[in-house]
Amino acid sequence: MNNVDPFLRAVAVALLLVLTACTAVSREDVQDQVTRTVAQRMSQPVDWPVETLEEQRVQDKVRRMLDDTLTVEEAVAIAMLNNRELRAVLSRAEVARADLVQAGLLDNPVFGISILDGTAGTQIEYSLFMDFLDVFTLSARKHLAAGELERARLEVAQAVLDLAAEVKQNYYALLADRQMLVLYDQVLDATGAAAELARRQYAAGNLSLRAQSLHQSFFAQAALEAARAESSYASDREKINRLLGLWGPMTAWQLPPTLPEPPSGLPAVADLERQAMTTRLDLAARQSQVQVAHMMLGYARQLRWLSLFGLGFTVERDVDGNYTRGPDLVIGLPIFNRSQGRMARLEAELLAVENQYAQMAIDLRAQVREADTRLNAAHDRLTHFREAILPLADRVLDETLKLYNGMLVDVYELLDAKASQISAVRDYIGTWRDFWIAWTDLERAIGAALPVDGQPAR
């Protein structure tokens, strides 16, 4: 039994080396990191299920938010909780975390045994071998995996913000659709009553066929516009249902009557472009990709001459029962393969990601300028509608109605004035919607919530 002790000691030494090299990698709470990153850029708390067992809690919370009038904040909160695509996106960071754990593990040592049976007896050889190049590159692999985890975390957080912006934009579009639908329902009621009255007046001989036909034509056009508004409302409502992950009885939610009032003034955010450079998570993710590419190239240059470096230990028992033992050393000779192709590939990849990062920064700056221009333009149009166009349209209709009642203008001028007023209200609702969509676009371009009425976003 004592003859086997040297071999056991060799095994123990090898295992000690393995355990020393394999530093434990603690399990990071990636979802909590993503939550904090997103919460810093949103104007409301962020909540989503951590485990599948929380599904009942999620559904109860969603139902409570759907019980009352659905606000834009509640719509975003429900999407955070209930959108299945978002849950799939959150898994990407967990995959990267698993890669980081794997990167901190060493390859298992290889144990071999050879039994040679000959006429003189049986000869047994034991061997233990480990590629120590795996040990030398452990730190490099962990750094690379940590960089990839950071990039994945940033990309996931950006996907969360993108979903929130998409929910907001569709919510505002749906509210505008609802206001359009209410408008055309009112127009349809009024024009229907006018058309019926005109029919009776024509039948009694008090109205010309032309005038009666004009009323009928106006009513028919209003019915067409109402049908279009209803179709648009139904389609946009289903977009919200998909984004919020709703189906069945949960789709019977209610909306507020109108779009939210615009803030009293546009946010005084200094240097929007510079802010975007520090808050946009997709740009930070691309920067992390550049850093990883730099690290990969650096580590590849350090190890380009070393393709294999293994240490082992062999114990041999001859036919007489005598033991011989000794270390093994295996080194790869860089004669044919000196990683020329791999180095060239890594250099090209680094150049590519550096240029992609630079171009993304240029694109994001342009996005901020464009979104800021559209927001200011929408604000100016909205103000112009409220202060000039709508009051003038109402005044023209009122004055035309007085002239019509005094038989000073014909029915065509009255209907034309009504059509102009309806068109003004329709365009006003569209501009109101465009303002809030432009607001959301600017938040998306900056990568953070905008302050409202001078109050900084949380």
CSV table of C-alpha atoms in Angstrom, one decimal:
chain,number,residue,atom,x,y,z
A,1,MET,CA,0.0,0.0,0.0
A,2,ASN,CA,2.9,2.3,0.8
A,3,ASN,CA,4.0,1.9,-2.9
A,4,VAL,CA,1.0,3.7,-4.1
A,5,ASP,CA,1.6,6.7,-1.8
A,6,PRO,CA,3.7,8.7,-4.3
A,7,PHE,CA,1.0,8.5,-6.9
A,8,LEU,CA,-1.7,9.6,-4.4
A,9,ARG,CA,0.6,12.5,-3.4
A,10,ALA,CA,0.9,13.5,-7.0
A,11,VAL,CA,-2.9,13.5,-7.4
A,12,ALA,CA,-3.3,15.6,-4.3
A,13,VAL,CA,-0.8,18.2,-5.5
A,14,ALA,CA,-2.6,18.4,-8.9
A,15,LEU,CA,-6.0,18.8,-7.3
A,16,LEU,CA,-4.6,21.5,-5.0
A,17,LEU,CA,-3.3,23.4,-8.0
A,18,VAL,CA,-6.8,23.2,-9.6
A,19,LEU,CA,-8.6,24.3,-6.5
A,20,THR,CA,-6.2,27.2,-6.0
A,21,ALA,CA,-6.6,28.4,-9.6
A,22,CYS,CA,-10.4,28.0,-9.7
A,23,THR,CA,-11.4,31.1,-7.6
A,24,ALA,CA,-15.1,31.1,-6.8
A,25,VAL,CA,-17.2,33.6,-8.9
A,26,SER,CA,-20.0,35.0,-6.9
A,27,ARG,CA,-23.4,35.0,-8.6
A,28,GLU,CA,-24.3,38.7,-9.4
A,29,ASP,CA,-27.8,39.9,-9.2
A,30,VAL,CA,-27.9,41.0,-12.8
A,31,GLN,CA,-31.6,41.8,-12.8
A,32,ASP,CA,-31.1,44.2,-9.8
A,33,GLN,CA,-28.3,46.0,-11.7
A,34,VAL,CA,-30.5,46.4,-14.7
A,35,THR,CA,-33.3,47.7,-12.5
A,36,ARG,CA,-31.1,50.3,-11.0
A,37,THR,CA,-29.7,51.4,-14.4
A,38,VAL,CA,-33.2,51.7,-15.8
A,39,ALA,CA,-34.7,53.4,-12.7
A,40,GLN,CA,-32.1,56.2,-12.9
A,41,ARG,CA,-33.4,57.0,-16.4
A,42,MET,CA,-37.1,56.7,-15.9
A,43,SER,CA,-39.6,58.9,-14.1
A,44,GLN,CA,-41.3,56.0,-12.3
A,45,PRO,CA,-40.3,52.9,-10.3
A,46,VAL,CA,-39.3,49.8,-12.3
A,47,ASP,CA,-40.8,46.4,-11.3
A,48,TRP,CA,-40.7,43.0,-13.0
A,49,PRO,CA,-41.0,39.4,-11.9
A,50,VAL,CA,-37.8,37.7,-10.7
A,51,GLU,CA,-39.0,34.2,-10.6
A,52,THR,CA,-41.7,32.2,-12.4
A,53,LEU,CA,-43.3,31.5,-9.1
A,54,GLU,CA,-44.3,35.2,-8.9
A,55,GLU,CA,-46.6,34.9,-11.9
A,56,GLN,CA,-49.7,35.1,-9.7
A,57,ARG,CA,-48.4,38.3,-8.0
A,58,VAL,CA,-47.8,39.8,-11.4
A,59,GLN,CA,-51.3,39.1,-12.7
A,60,ASP,CA,-52.9,40.4,-9.5
A,61,LYS,CA,-50.9,43.6,-9.8
A,62,VAL,CA,-51.8,44.0,-13.5
A,63,ARG,CA,-55.5,43.5,-12.7
A,64,ARG,CA,-55.4,46.2,-10.1
A,65,MET,CA,-53.8,48.7,-12.5
A,66,LEU,CA,-56.4,47.8,-15.1
A,67,ASP,CA,-59.4,48.3,-12.8
A,68,ASP,CA,-59.3,52.0,-13.1
A,69,THR,CA,-58.6,54.4,-16.0
A,70,LEU,CA,-55.3,53.3,-17.5
A,71,THR,CA,-52.6,56.0,-17.3
A,72,VAL,CA,-49.4,56.2,-19.3
A,73,GLU,CA,-47.4,55.4,-16.2
A,74,GLU,CA,-49.6,52.3,-15.5
A,75,ALA,CA,-49.3,51.2,-19.1
A,76,VAL,CA,-45.5,51.3,-18.9
A,77,ALA,CA,-45.5,49.5,-15.5
A,78,ILE,CA,-47.7,46.7,-16.9
A,79,ALA,CA,-45.4,46.3,-19.9
A,80,MET,CA,-42.4,46.0,-17.5
A,81,LEU,CA,-44.3,43.2,-15.6
A,82,ASN,CA,-46.2,41.4,-18.3
A,83,ASN,CA,-44.4,41.7,-21.7
A,84,ARG,CA,-43.0,38.3,-22.5
A,85,GLU,CA,-40.5,39.6,-25.0
A,86,LEU,CA,-39.0,41.7,-22.3
A,87,ARG,CA,-38.7,38.7,-20.0
A,88,ALA,CA,-36.8,37.0,-22.9
A,89,VAL,CA,-34.5,40.0,-23.2
A,90,LEU,CA,-33.8,39.9,-19.5
A,91,SER,CA,-32.5,36.4,-19.9
A,92,ARG,CA,-29.7,37.6,-22.2
A,93,ALA,CA,-27.9,39.2,-19.2
A,94,GLU,CA,-28.3,36.0,-17.3
A,95,VAL,CA,-26.7,34.1,-20.2
A,96,ALA,CA,-23.8,36.5,-20.1
A,97,ARG,CA,-23.5,36.0,-16.3
A,98,ALA,CA,-23.4,32.2,-16.9
A,99,ASP,CA,-20.6,32.8,-19.4
A,100,LEU,CA,-18.7,34.7,-16.7
A,101,VAL,CA,-19.1,31.8,-14.3
A,102,GLN,CA,-17.9,29.4,-16.9
A,103,ALA,CA,-14.9,31.6,-17.7
A,104,GLY,CA,-13.8,31.3,-14.1
A,105,LEU,CA,-13.6,27.5,-14.3
A,106,LEU,CA,-10.5,25.5,-15.3
A,107,ASP,CA,-10.6,22.5,-17.6
A,108,ASN,CA,-10.5,19.3,-15.7
A,109,PRO,CA,-7.2,17.5,-15.4
A,110,VAL,CA,-6.7,14.3,-17.4
A,111,PHE,CA,-6.0,11.0,-15.7
A,112,GLY,CA,-4.7,8.1,-17.7
A,113,ILE,CA,-3.8,4.5,-16.9
A,114,SER,CA,-2.0,2.1,-19.2
A,115,ILE,CA,-1.9,-1.7,-18.5
A,116,LEU,CA,0.6,-3.6,-20.5
A,117,ASP,CA,0.4,-7.4,-20.1
A,118,GLY,CA,3.4,-9.4,-21.4
A,119,THR,CA,5.1,-12.7,-20.9
A,120,ALA,CA,7.3,-11.2,-18.1
A,121,GLY,CA,4.3,-9.9,-16.2
A,122,THR,CA,2.0,-6.8,-16.1
A,123,GLN,CA,3.3,-3.3,-16.3
A,124,ILE,CA,1.0,-0.4,-15.1
A,125,GLU,CA,1.5,3.3,-15.8
A,126,TYR,CA,-0.5,6.1,-14.2
A,127,SER,CA,-0.5,9.6,-15.5
A,128,LEU,CA,-2.0,12.9,-14.6
A,129,PHE,CA,-1.9,15.8,-17.0
A,130,MET,CA,-3.2,19.4,-16.9
A,131,ASP,CA,-2.9,22.2,-19.5
A,132,PHE,CA,-1.5,25.0,-17.4
A,133,LEU,CA,-2.1,27.5,-20.3
A,134,ASP,CA,-5.7,27.3,-19.1
A,135,VAL,CA,-4.5,28.5,-15.7
A,136,PHE,CA,-2.4,31.3,-17.1
A,137,THR,CA,-5.3,32.7,-19.2
A,138,LEU,CA,-7.9,32.4,-16.4
A,139,SER,CA,-7.7,36.0,-15.4
A,140,ALA,CA,-7.9,37.2,-19.1
A,141,ARG,CA,-11.0,35.0,-19.7
A,142,LYS,CA,-12.7,36.4,-16.7
A,143,HIS,CA,-12.0,40.0,-17.7
A,144,LEU,CA,-13.3,39.3,-21.2
A,145,ALA,CA,-16.4,37.6,-19.8
A,146,ALA,CA,-17.0,40.5,-17.3
A,147,GLY,CA,-16.8,42.9,-20.2
A,148,GLU,CA,-19.3,40.9,-22.2
A,149,LEU,CA,-21.6,40.8,-19.2
A,150,GLU,CA,-21.4,44.6,-18.8
A,151,ARG,CA,-22.3,45.0,-22.5
A,152,ALA,CA,-25.2,42.6,-22.2
A,153,ARG,CA,-26.5,44.4,-19.1
A,154,LEU,CA,-26.4,47.7,-20.9
A,155,GLU,CA,-28.1,46.3,-24.0
A,156,VAL,CA,-30.8,44.8,-21.9
A,157,ALA,CA,-31.4,48.0,-20.0
A,158,GLN,CA,-31.6,49.9,-23.3
A,159,ALA,CA,-34.2,47.3,-24.5
A,160,VAL,CA,-36.3,48.1,-21.4
A,161,LEU,CA,-36.1,51.8,-22.1
A,162,ASP,CA,-37.0,51.2,-25.8
A,163,LEU,CA,-40.1,49.2,-24.7
A,164,ALA,CA,-41.2,52.0,-22.3
A,165,ALA,CA,-40.8,54.5,-25.1
A,166,GLU,CA,-42.8,52.3,-27.6
A,167,VAL,CA,-45.6,51.9,-25.0
A,168,LYS,CA,-45.8,55.7,-24.4
A,169,GLN,CA,-45.9,56.5,-28.1
A,170,ASN,CA,-48.6,54.0,-28.8
A,171,TYR,CA,-50.5,55.1,-25.8
A,172,TYR,CA,-50.5,58.7,-27.0
A,173,ALA,CA,-51.5,57.6,-30.5
A,174,LEU,CA,-54.4,55.6,-29.0
A,175,LEU,CA,-55.6,58.6,-26.9
A,176,ALA,CA,-55.6,60.7,-30.0
A,177,ASP,CA,-57.6,58.0,-31.9
A,178,ARG,CA,-60.1,58.0,-29.1
A,179,GLN,CA,-60.5,61.8,-29.2
A,180,MET,CA,-60.9,61.5,-33.0
A,181,LEU,CA,-63.6,58.9,-32.5
A,182,VAL,CA,-65.5,61.1,-30.0
A,183,LEU,CA,-65.2,64.0,-32.4
A,184,TYR,CA,-66.6,62.1,-35.4
A,185,ASP,CA,-69.3,60.6,-33.2
A,186,GLN,CA,-70.4,64.1,-32.3
A,187,VAL,CA,-70.2,65.2,-35.9
A,188,LEU,CA,-72.1,62.1,-37.1
A,189,ASP,CA,-74.9,62.9,-34.6
A,190,ALA,CA,-75.1,66.5,-35.7
A,191,THR,CA,-74.9,65.9,-39.5
A,192,GLY,CA,-77.3,63.0,-39.2
A,193,ALA,CA,-79.9,65.2,-37.5
A,194,ALA,CA,-79.3,67.9,-40.1
A,195,ALA,CA,-79.6,65.5,-43.0
A,196,GLU,CA,-82.9,64.2,-41.6
A,197,LEU,CA,-84.2,67.7,-41.2
A,198,ALA,CA,-83.2,68.5,-44.7
A,199,ARG,CA,-84.9,65.5,-46.0
A,200,ARG,CA,-88.2,66.5,-44.3
A,201,GLN,CA,-87.8,70.1,-45.5
A,202,TYR,CA,-87.2,68.9,-49.1
A,203,ALA,CA,-90.3,66.6,-48.9
A,204,ALA,CA,-92.3,69.6,-47.7
A,205,GLY,CA,-91.0,71.7,-50.5
A,206,ASN,CA,-89.1,74.1,-48.2
A,207,LEU,CA,-85.6,73.1,-49.4
A,208,SER,CA,-84.0,72.6,-52.8
A,209,LEU,CA,-82.7,69.3,-54.0
A,210,ARG,CA,-79.2,70.7,-54.1
A,211,ALA,CA,-79.3,71.9,-50.5
A,212,GLN,CA,-80.8,68.6,-49.3
A,213,SER,CA,-78.1,66.7,-51.3
A,214,LEU,CA,-75.3,68.8,-49.6
A,215,HIS,CA,-76.6,67.8,-46.2
A,216,GLN,CA,-76.7,64.2,-47.2
A,217,SER,CA,-73.2,64.3,-48.7
A,218,PHE,CA,-71.8,65.9,-45.5
A,219,PHE,CA,-73.5,63.2,-43.4
A,220,ALA,CA,-72.1,60.5,-45.7
A,221,GLN,CA,-68.6,61.9,-45.5
A,222,ALA,CA,-68.9,62.2,-41.7
A,223,ALA,CA,-69.9,58.5,-41.5
A,224,LEU,CA,-66.9,57.5,-43.6
A,225,GLU,CA,-64.5,59.5,-41.3
A,226,ALA,CA,-66.1,58.0,-38.2
A,227,ALA,CA,-65.6,54.5,-39.6
A,228,ARG,CA,-62.0,55.3,-40.3
A,229,ALA,CA,-61.5,56.6,-36.8
A,230,GLU,CA,-63.1,53.5,-35.3
A,231,SER,CA,-60.9,51.2,-37.4
A,232,SER,CA,-57.7,53.2,-36.4
A,233,TYR,CA,-58.8,53.1,-32.7
A,234,ALA,CA,-59.4,49.3,-32.7
A,235,SER,CA,-56.0,48.7,-34.5
A,236,ASP,CA,-54.0,50.9,-32.1
A,237,ARG,CA,-55.7,49.4,-29.1
A,238,GLU,CA,-54.5,45.9,-30.1
A,239,LYS,CA,-51.0,47.3,-30.4
A,240,ILE,CA,-51.2,48.3,-26.8
A,241,ASN,CA,-52.6,44.9,-25.8
A,242,ARG,CA,-49.7,43.2,-27.4
A,243,LEU,CA,-47.1,45.5,-25.8
A,244,LEU,CA,-48.7,45.0,-22.4
A,245,GLY,CA,-49.1,41.3,-22.8
A,246,LEU,CA,-52.9,41.4,-22.3
A,247,TRP,CA,-55.6,39.1,-23.6
A,248,GLY,CA,-59.1,37.9,-22.7
A,249,PRO,CA,-61.0,39.9,-20.1
A,250,MET,CA,-57.9,42.0,-19.4
A,251,THR,CA,-58.3,43.8,-22.7
A,252,ALA,CA,-61.4,45.7,-21.5
A,253,TRP,CA,-59.5,48.5,-20.0
A,254,GLN,CA,-60.6,52.2,-20.1
A,255,LEU,CA,-58.7,55.3,-21.2
A,256,PRO,CA,-58.8,58.9,-19.9
A,257,PRO,CA,-61.0,61.2,-22.1
A,258,THR,CA,-58.1,63.2,-23.6
A,259,LEU,CA,-54.4,63.4,-24.1
A,260,PRO,CA,-52.5,64.9,-21.1
A,261,GLU,CA,-52.1,68.6,-21.0
A,262,PRO,CA,-48.7,69.7,-22.3
A,263,PRO,CA,-46.3,71.2,-19.7
A,264,SER,CA,-46.3,75.0,-19.3
A,265,GLY,CA,-42.9,75.2,-20.9
A,266,LEU,CA,-40.4,72.9,-22.6
A,267,PRO,CA,-37.7,71.5,-20.3
A,268,ALA,CA,-34.6,73.6,-19.9
A,269,VAL,CA,-32.1,70.9,-20.4
A,270,ALA,CA,-28.7,72.3,-21.1
A,271,ASP,CA,-26.6,70.7,-23.8
A,272,LEU,CA,-28.8,67.8,-24.8
A,273,GLU,CA,-26.2,66.2,-27.1
A,274,ARG,CA,-23.6,66.0,-24.3
A,275,GLN,CA,-26.2,64.6,-22.0
A,276,ALA,CA,-27.0,61.9,-24.5
A,277,MET,CA,-23.4,60.9,-24.7
A,278,THR,CA,-23.4,60.1,-21.0
A,279,THR,CA,-26.9,58.6,-20.6
A,280,ARG,CA,-27.5,56.5,-23.8
A,281,LEU,CA,-27.0,52.9,-22.8
A,282,ASP,CA,-26.6,51.5,-26.3
A,283,LEU,CA,-23.7,53.9,-26.8
A,284,ALA,CA,-22.2,52.7,-23.5
A,285,ALA,CA,-22.7,49.1,-24.6
A,286,ARG,CA,-20.9,49.8,-27.9
A,287,GLN,CA,-18.0,51.4,-25.9
A,288,SER,CA,-17.9,48.3,-23.7
A,289,GLN,CA,-17.6,46.3,-26.9
A,290,VAL,CA,-14.6,48.4,-28.0
A,291,GLN,CA,-13.0,47.8,-24.6
A,292,VAL,CA,-13.5,44.0,-24.9
A,293,ALA,CA,-12.0,44.0,-28.4
A,294,HIS,CA,-9.0,45.9,-27.1
A,295,MET,CA,-8.6,43.3,-24.3
A,296,MET,CA,-8.9,40.4,-26.6
A,297,LEU,CA,-6.2,41.8,-28.9
A,298,GLY,CA,-3.9,42.5,-26.0
A,299,TYR,CA,-4.3,39.0,-24.5
A,300,ALA,CA,-3.8,37.4,-28.0
A,301,ARG,CA,-0.6,39.3,-28.5
A,302,GLN,CA,0.7,38.2,-25.1
A,303,LEU,CA,0.0,34.5,-25.8
A,304,ARG,CA,0.6,34.3,-29.5
A,305,TRP,CA,3.8,32.2,-29.1
A,306,LEU,CA,2.3,29.8,-26.6
A,307,SER,CA,-0.3,27.4,-27.9
A,308,LEU,CA,0.1,24.6,-25.4
A,309,PHE,CA,1.8,24.4,-22.0
A,310,GLY,CA,1.0,21.3,-20.0
A,311,LEU,CA,2.4,19.8,-16.8
A,312,GLY,CA,1.8,16.3,-15.7
A,313,PHE,CA,3.1,13.5,-13.5
A,314,THR,CA,3.7,9.9,-14.4
A,315,VAL,CA,4.0,6.9,-12.1
A,316,GLU,CA,5.0,3.6,-13.6
A,317,ARG,CA,5.1,0.2,-11.9
A,318,ASP,CA,7.2,-2.4,-13.7
A,319,VAL,CA,6.6,-6.2,-13.7
A,320,ASP,CA,8.7,-6.6,-10.5
A,321,GLY,CA,6.5,-4.2,-8.6
A,322,ASN,CA,9.1,-1.4,-8.6
A,323,TYR,CA,7.9,2.2,-9.1
A,324,THR,CA,9.4,4.9,-11.2
A,325,ARG,CA,8.0,8.4,-11.2
A,326,GLY,CA,8.6,11.8,-12.7
A,327,PRO,CA,7.1,15.0,-14.0
A,328,ASP,CA,6.0,15.6,-17.6
A,329,LEU,CA,6.3,18.9,-19.6
A,330,VAL,CA,4.5,19.5,-22.9
A,331,ILE,CA,5.1,22.8,-24.8
A,332,GLY,CA,3.5,23.6,-28.2
A,333,LEU,CA,6.2,24.8,-30.7
A,334,PRO,CA,5.1,27.8,-32.7
A,335,ILE,CA,6.5,26.6,-36.0
A,336,PHE,CA,3.6,26.6,-38.4
A,337,ASN,CA,0.8,28.3,-36.5
A,338,ARG,CA,1.8,31.6,-34.8
A,339,SER,CA,-1.8,32.9,-34.7
A,340,GLN,CA,-1.2,35.1,-37.7
A,341,GLY,CA,-4.7,34.8,-39.0
A,342,ARG,CA,-6.3,35.2,-35.5
A,343,MET,CA,-4.3,38.4,-34.9
A,344,ALA,CA,-5.3,39.9,-38.2
A,345,ARG,CA,-8.9,39.0,-37.5
A,346,LEU,CA,-8.8,40.6,-34.0
A,347,GLU,CA,-7.2,43.8,-35.4
A,348,ALA,CA,-9.8,44.1,-38.1
A,349,GLU,CA,-12.6,43.5,-35.6
A,350,LEU,CA,-11.2,46.2,-33.2
A,351,LEU,CA,-11.1,48.7,-36.1
A,352,ALA,CA,-14.7,47.8,-37.0
A,353,VAL,CA,-16.1,48.3,-33.6
A,354,GLU,CA,-14.2,51.5,-33.1
A,355,ASN,CA,-15.7,52.9,-36.3
A,356,GLN,CA,-19.1,51.7,-35.3
A,357,TYR,CA,-18.8,53.4,-31.9
A,358,ALA,CA,-17.8,56.7,-33.6
A,359,GLN,CA,-20.6,56.5,-36.1
A,360,MET,CA,-23.1,55.7,-33.4
A,361,ALA,CA,-22.0,58.8,-31.4
A,362,ILE,CA,-22.6,60.9,-34.5
A,363,ASP,CA,-26.0,59.3,-35.2
A,364,LEU,CA,-27.1,59.9,-31.6
A,365,ARG,CA,-26.2,63.5,-31.7
A,366,ALA,CA,-28.2,63.9,-34.9
A,367,GLN,CA,-31.1,62.1,-33.3
A,368,VAL,CA,-31.1,64.5,-30.3
A,369,ARG,CA,-31.0,67.5,-32.6
A,370,GLU,CA,-33.8,66.2,-34.8
A,371,ALA,CA,-36.0,65.2,-31.8
A,372,ASP,CA,-35.4,68.5,-30.1
A,373,THR,CA,-36.4,70.4,-33.3
A,374,ARG,CA,-39.5,68.3,-33.8
A,375,LEU,CA,-40.6,68.9,-30.2
A,376,ASN,CA,-40.2,72.6,-30.4
A,377,ALA,CA,-42.0,72.7,-33.7
A,378,ALA,CA,-44.9,70.6,-32.3
A,379,HIS,CA,-45.1,72.9,-29.3
A,380,ASP,CA,-45.3,76.0,-31.5
A,381,ARG,CA,-48.0,74.4,-33.7
A,382,LEU,CA,-50.0,73.3,-30.6
A,383,THR,CA,-49.8,76.8,-29.2
A,384,HIS,CA,-50.8,78.3,-32.5
A,385,PHE,CA,-53.8,76.0,-32.7
A,386,ARG,CA,-55.0,76.9,-29.2
A,387,GLU,CA,-54.4,80.6,-29.5
A,388,ALA,CA,-55.4,81.3,-33.1
A,389,ILE,CA,-56.7,78.5,-35.4
A,390,LEU,CA,-59.4,77.0,-33.1
A,391,PRO,CA,-60.8,80.3,-31.8
A,392,LEU,CA,-61.0,81.6,-35.4
A,393,ALA,CA,-62.7,78.4,-36.7
A,394,ASP,CA,-65.3,78.7,-33.9
A,395,ARG,CA,-65.9,82.4,-34.7
A,396,VAL,CA,-66.2,81.8,-38.4
A,397,LEU,CA,-68.8,79.0,-37.8
A,398,ASP,CA,-70.8,81.1,-35.3
A,399,GLU,CA,-70.9,84.1,-37.7
A,400,THR,CA,-71.8,81.9,-40.7
A,401,LEU,CA,-74.6,80.3,-38.7
A,402,LYS,CA,-76.0,83.8,-37.9
A,403,LEU,CA,-75.9,84.7,-41.6
A,404,TYR,CA,-77.5,81.4,-42.6
A,405,ASN,CA,-80.3,81.9,-40.1
A,406,GLY,CA,-80.8,85.4,-41.6
A,407,MET,CA,-80.9,83.8,-45.0
A,408,LEU,CA,-77.8,85.8,-46.1
A,409,VAL,CA,-75.7,82.8,-47.0
A,410,ASP,CA,-76.6,79.5,-48.4
A,411,VAL,CA,-76.3,76.0,-46.9
A,412,TYR,CA,-73.1,75.4,-48.8
A,413,GLU,CA,-71.2,78.1,-47.0
A,414,LEU,CA,-72.5,76.9,-43.7
A,415,LEU,CA,-71.4,73.3,-44.3
A,416,ASP,CA,-68.1,74.6,-45.5
A,417,ALA,CA,-67.6,76.5,-42.3
A,418,LYS,CA,-68.5,73.4,-40.3
A,419,ALA,CA,-66.1,71.3,-42.4
A,420,SER,CA,-63.3,73.8,-41.7
A,421,GLN,CA,-64.0,73.7,-38.0
A,422,ILE,CA,-64.0,69.9,-37.9
A,423,SER,CA,-60.7,69.9,-39.9
A,424,ALA,CA,-59.2,72.4,-37.5
A,425,VAL,CA,-60.1,70.2,-34.4
A,426,ARG,CA,-58.9,67.1,-36.2
A,427,ASP,CA,-55.5,68.7,-37.0
A,428,TYR,CA,-55.3,70.1,-33.5
A,429,ILE,CA,-55.7,66.6,-32.0
A,430,GLY,CA,-53.1,65.3,-34.4
A,431,THR,CA,-50.7,68.0,-33.3
A,432,TRP,CA,-51.4,67.4,-29.7
A,433,ARG,CA,-50.6,63.7,-30.3
A,434,ASP,CA,-47.4,64.7,-32.2
A,435,PHE,CA,-46.3,66.8,-29.3
A,436,TRP,CA,-46.3,63.9,-26.9
A,437,ILE,CA,-44.7,61.5,-29.4
A,438,ALA,CA,-42.0,64.1,-30.0
A,439,TRP,CA,-41.5,64.4,-26.3
A,440,THR,CA,-41.1,60.7,-26.0
A,441,ASP,CA,-38.7,60.7,-29.0
A,442,LEU,CA,-36.5,63.3,-27.3
A,443,GLU,CA,-36.5,61.2,-24.1
A,444,ARG,CA,-35.5,58.2,-26.1
A,445,ALA,CA,-32.8,60.2,-27.9
A,446,ILE,CA,-31.3,61.5,-24.7
A,447,GLY,CA,-31.7,58.1,-22.9
A,448,ALA,CA,-33.5,59.5,-19.9
A,449,ALA,CA,-36.8,61.1,-18.8
A,450,LEU,CA,-37.3,64.8,-19.4
A,451,PRO,CA,-38.1,67.1,-16.5
A,452,VAL,CA,-41.7,68.4,-16.5
A,453,ASP,CA,-42.4,72.0,-15.6
A,454,GLY,CA,-38.9,72.5,-14.3
A,455,GLN,CA,-39.1,69.5,-12.0
A,456,PRO,CA,-36.1,67.2,-12.5
A,457,ALA,CA,-36.9,63.6,-13.5
A,458,ARG,CA,-36.4,61.0,-10.7
